[in-house]
Amino acid sequence: MKILVVDDEQDVKVLFQQRFRKEIRKEELEFVFAFSGEDALKIMKTMEHEAVLILSDINMPGMSGLELLDNIKKNYVKPPPMVMMITAYGDDENRTMAKNLGADDFLTKPLDFSLLKDKLITLT
């Protein structure tokens, strides 16, 4: 499964590579990283709908995760990638807005990687 992770925090890449080391080595999961909404859209164009799942932070400089979500849901319909939004704890306003824009699921920062692994297992 190919997963596009979108977050403006650069250390997220190392964190995901550490937490999913075994799954990456076994080629069960493949992660691609974008550090802005704009970069995510550029990457998605080159991937030609290969991303099965997109994990996106909501609060980013430039294009927000909500704007990215709206763009993905409008322009990538066949096949539609699943989009999980990453929200700050207690950020009900953004969570509601993301749900209205078509977010498939939500994760809360700090990320619970055990919960994320469980969710990914059910998708594979």
PDB file of C-alpha atoms in Angstrom:
ATOM      1  CA  MET A   1       0.000   0.000   0.000  1.00  0.00           C
ATOM      2  CA  LYS A   2       1.347   3.421  -0.945  1.00  0.00           C
ATOM      3  CA  ILE A   3       0.752   6.155   1.623  1.00  0.00           C
ATOM      4  CA  LEU A   4       1.349   9.860   1.098  1.00  0.00           C
ATOM      5  CA  VAL A   5       2.125  11.631   4.389  1.00  0.00           C
ATOM      6  CA  VAL A   6       1.679  15.414   4.302  1.00  0.00           C
ATOM      7  CA  ASP A   7       3.053  17.448   7.201  1.00  0.00           C
ATOM      8  CA  ASP A   8       5.141  20.603   7.405  1.00  0.00           C
ATOM      9  CA  GLU A   9       7.221  19.111  10.229  1.00  0.00           C
ATOM     10  CA  GLN A  10      10.288  17.472   8.645  1.00  0.00           C
ATOM     11  CA  ASP A  11      10.874  15.062  11.565  1.00  0.00           C
ATOM     12  CA  VAL A  12       7.641  13.241  10.700  1.00  0.00           C
ATOM     13  CA  LYS A  13       9.494  11.376   7.938  1.00  0.00           C
ATOM     14  CA  VAL A  14      12.045   9.860  10.322  1.00  0.00           C
ATOM     15  CA  LEU A  15       9.312   9.053  12.836  1.00  0.00           C
ATOM     16  CA  PHE A  16       7.246   7.130  10.266  1.00  0.00           C
ATOM     17  CA  GLN A  17      10.338   5.330   8.938  1.00  0.00           C
ATOM     18  CA  GLN A  18      11.208   4.212  12.470  1.00  0.00           C
ATOM     19  CA  ARG A  19       7.691   3.185  13.504  1.00  0.00           C
ATOM     20  CA  PHE A  20       6.983   1.271  10.273  1.00  0.00           C
ATOM     21  CA  ARG A  21      10.505  -0.091   9.734  1.00  0.00           C
ATOM     22  CA  LYS A  22       9.357  -3.722   9.566  1.00  0.00           C
ATOM     23  CA  GLU A  23       6.436  -3.050   7.197  1.00  0.00           C
ATOM     24  CA  ILE A  24       8.658  -0.957   4.904  1.00  0.00           C
ATOM     25  CA  ARG A  25      11.357  -3.634   4.818  1.00  0.00           C
ATOM     26  CA  LYS A  26       8.763  -6.311   3.968  1.00  0.00           C
ATOM     27  CA  GLU A  27       7.369  -3.947   1.288  1.00  0.00           C
ATOM     28  CA  GLU A  28       3.917  -4.121   2.859  1.00  0.00           C
ATOM     29  CA  LEU A  29       3.800  -0.330   3.101  1.00  0.00           C
ATOM     30  CA  GLU A  30       5.465   2.374   1.056  1.00  0.00           C
ATOM     31  CA  PHE A  31       5.582   5.929   2.349  1.00  0.00           C
ATOM     32  CA  VAL A  32       6.003   9.067   0.260  1.00  0.00           C
ATOM     33  CA  PHE A  33       6.408  12.376   2.085  1.00  0.00           C
ATOM     34  CA  ALA A  34       5.346  15.916   1.220  1.00  0.00           C
ATOM     35  CA  PHE A  35       6.069  18.858   3.476  1.00  0.00           C
ATOM     36  CA  SER A  36       3.308  21.151   2.204  1.00  0.00           C
ATOM     37  CA  GLY A  37      -0.074  20.912   0.546  1.00  0.00           C
ATOM     38  CA  GLU A  38       1.404  22.302  -2.655  1.00  0.00           C
ATOM     39  CA  ASP A  39       4.128  19.617  -2.686  1.00  0.00           C
ATOM     40  CA  ALA A  40       1.500  16.941  -2.045  1.00  0.00           C
ATOM     41  CA  LEU A  41      -0.436  17.952  -5.162  1.00  0.00           C
ATOM     42  CA  LYS A  42       2.755  17.902  -7.263  1.00  0.00           C
ATOM     43  CA  ILE A  43       3.606  14.440  -5.966  1.00  0.00           C
ATOM     44  CA  MET A  44       0.081  13.173  -6.586  1.00  0.00           C
ATOM     45  CA  LYS A  45       0.304  14.264 -10.231  1.00  0.00           C
ATOM     46  CA  THR A  46       3.439  12.162 -10.709  1.00  0.00           C
ATOM     47  CA  MET A  47       1.957   9.183  -8.852  1.00  0.00           C
ATOM     48  CA  GLU A  48      -1.054   8.935 -11.176  1.00  0.00           C
ATOM     49  CA  HIS A  49      -3.479   7.853  -8.457  1.00  0.00           C
ATOM     50  CA  GLU A  50      -1.089   5.321  -6.923  1.00  0.00           C
ATOM     51  CA  ALA A  51      -1.656   6.689  -3.421  1.00  0.00           C
ATOM     52  CA  VAL A  52      -4.220   4.552  -1.684  1.00  0.00           C
ATOM     53  CA  LEU A  53      -4.134   6.573   1.511  1.00  0.00           C
ATOM     54  CA  ILE A  54      -3.227  10.162   2.295  1.00  0.00           C
ATOM     55  CA  LEU A  55      -2.417  11.228   5.855  1.00  0.00           C
ATOM     56  CA  SER A  56      -2.482  15.012   6.098  1.00  0.00           C
ATOM     57  CA  ASP A  57      -1.919  17.475   8.877  1.00  0.00           C
ATOM     58  CA  ILE A  58      -4.594  20.174   8.941  1.00  0.00           C
ATOM     59  CA  ASN A  59      -2.540  23.124  10.173  1.00  0.00           C
ATOM     60  CA  MET A  60       0.252  23.885   7.695  1.00  0.00           C
ATOM     61  CA  PRO A  61       1.627  27.135   6.279  1.00  0.00           C
ATOM     62  CA  GLY A  62       0.522  27.937   2.732  1.00  0.00           C
ATOM     63  CA  MET A  63      -2.121  25.473   1.587  1.00  0.00           C
ATOM     64  CA  SER A  64      -3.817  24.032   4.668  1.00  0.00           C
ATOM     65  CA  GLY A  65      -4.712  20.391   5.020  1.00  0.00           C
ATOM     66  CA  LEU A  66      -8.368  21.363   4.583  1.00  0.00           C
ATOM     67  CA  GLU A  67      -7.626  23.051   1.241  1.00  0.00           C
ATOM     68  CA  LEU A  68      -5.620  19.992   0.195  1.00  0.00           C
ATOM     69  CA  LEU A  69      -8.486  17.693   1.209  1.00  0.00           C
ATOM     70  CA  ASP A  70     -10.964  19.744  -0.809  1.00  0.00           C
ATOM     71  CA  ASN A  71      -8.678  19.644  -3.854  1.00  0.00           C
ATOM     72  CA  ILE A  72      -8.128  15.870  -3.579  1.00  0.00           C
ATOM     73  CA  LYS A  73     -11.827  15.080  -3.193  1.00  0.00           C
ATOM     74  CA  LYS A  74     -12.709  17.260  -6.208  1.00  0.00           C
ATOM     75  CA  ASN A  75      -9.894  16.234  -8.559  1.00  0.00           C
ATOM     76  CA  TYR A  76      -8.950  12.657  -7.681  1.00  0.00           C
ATOM     77  CA  VAL A  77     -12.169  10.741  -7.980  1.00  0.00           C
ATOM     78  CA  LYS A  78     -11.138   7.538  -9.812  1.00  0.00           C
ATOM     79  CA  PRO A  79     -10.067   5.766  -7.744  1.00  0.00           C
ATOM     80  CA  PRO A  80     -10.667   8.070  -4.807  1.00  0.00           C
ATOM     81  CA  PRO A  81      -7.809   7.877  -2.300  1.00  0.00           C
ATOM     82  CA  MET A  82      -8.763   7.526   1.345  1.00  0.00           C
ATOM     83  CA  VAL A  83      -7.823  10.679   3.260  1.00  0.00           C
ATOM     84  CA  MET A  84      -7.127  10.636   7.008  1.00  0.00           C
ATOM     85  CA  MET A  85      -6.708  14.052   8.564  1.00  0.00           C
ATOM     86  CA  ILE A  86      -4.378  14.653  11.493  1.00  0.00           C
ATOM     87  CA  THR A  87      -5.806  17.136  13.972  1.00  0.00           C
ATOM     88  CA  ALA A  88      -4.653  18.696  17.206  1.00  0.00           C
ATOM     89  CA  TYR A  89      -6.377  17.355  20.288  1.00  0.00           C
ATOM     90  CA  GLY A  90      -9.686  19.137  20.842  1.00  0.00           C
ATOM     91  CA  ASP A  91      -9.702  20.842  17.433  1.00  0.00           C
ATOM     92  CA  ASP A  92     -13.423  20.253  16.891  1.00  0.00           C
ATOM     93  CA  GLU A  93     -13.940  23.117  14.424  1.00  0.00           C
ATOM     94  CA  ASN A  94     -11.337  21.828  11.933  1.00  0.00           C
ATOM     95  CA  ARG A  95     -12.477  18.247  12.478  1.00  0.00           C
ATOM     96  CA  THR A  96     -16.068  19.191  11.585  1.00  0.00           C
ATOM     97  CA  MET A  97     -14.914  21.135   8.538  1.00  0.00           C
ATOM     98  CA  ALA A  98     -12.740  18.195   7.396  1.00  0.00           C
ATOM     99  CA  LYS A  99     -15.651  15.799   7.821  1.00  0.00           C
ATOM    100  CA  ASN A 100     -17.845  18.087   5.707  1.00  0.00           C
ATOM    101  CA  LEU A 101     -15.139  18.166   2.999  1.00  0.00           C
ATOM    102  CA  GLY A 102     -15.087  14.365   2.842  1.00  0.00           C
ATOM    103  CA  ALA A 103     -12.326  13.219   5.211  1.00  0.00           C
ATOM    104  CA  ASP A 104     -12.502   9.450   5.605  1.00  0.00           C
ATOM    105  CA  ASP A 105     -10.985   9.256   9.080  1.00  0.00           C
ATOM    106  CA  PHE A 106      -9.175  11.279  11.744  1.00  0.00           C
ATOM    107  CA  LEU A 107      -6.066  10.909  13.842  1.00  0.00           C
ATOM    108  CA  THR A 108      -5.099  13.124  16.763  1.00  0.00           C
ATOM    109  CA  LYS A 109      -1.656  14.545  17.497  1.00  0.00           C
ATOM    110  CA  PRO A 110       0.470  13.268  19.051  1.00  0.00           C
ATOM    111  CA  LEU A 111      -0.035  10.279  16.757  1.00  0.00           C
ATOM    112  CA  ASP A 112      -0.871   6.951  18.326  1.00  0.00           C
ATOM    113  CA  PHE A 113       1.147   4.717  15.995  1.00  0.00           C
ATOM    114  CA  SER A 114      -0.434   1.527  17.368  1.00  0.00           C
ATOM    115  CA  LEU A 115      -3.876   2.851  16.425  1.00  0.00           C
ATOM    116  CA  LEU A 116      -2.593   3.939  13.009  1.00  0.00           C
ATOM    117  CA  LYS A 117      -1.080   0.486  12.378  1.00  0.00           C
ATOM    118  CA  ASP A 118      -4.404  -1.132  13.306  1.00  0.00           C
ATOM    119  CA  LYS A 119      -6.229   1.152  10.864  1.00  0.00           C
ATOM    120  CA  LEU A 120      -3.730   0.390   8.094  1.00  0.00           C
ATOM    121  CA  ILE A 121      -4.032  -3.366   8.655  1.00  0.00           C
ATOM    122  CA  THR A 122      -7.779  -3.179   8.090  1.00  0.00           C
ATOM    123  CA  LEU A 123      -7.159  -1.388   4.763  1.00  0.00           C
ATOM    124  CA  THR A 124      -4.686  -3.911   3.350  1.00  0.00           C
TER     125      THR A 124
END
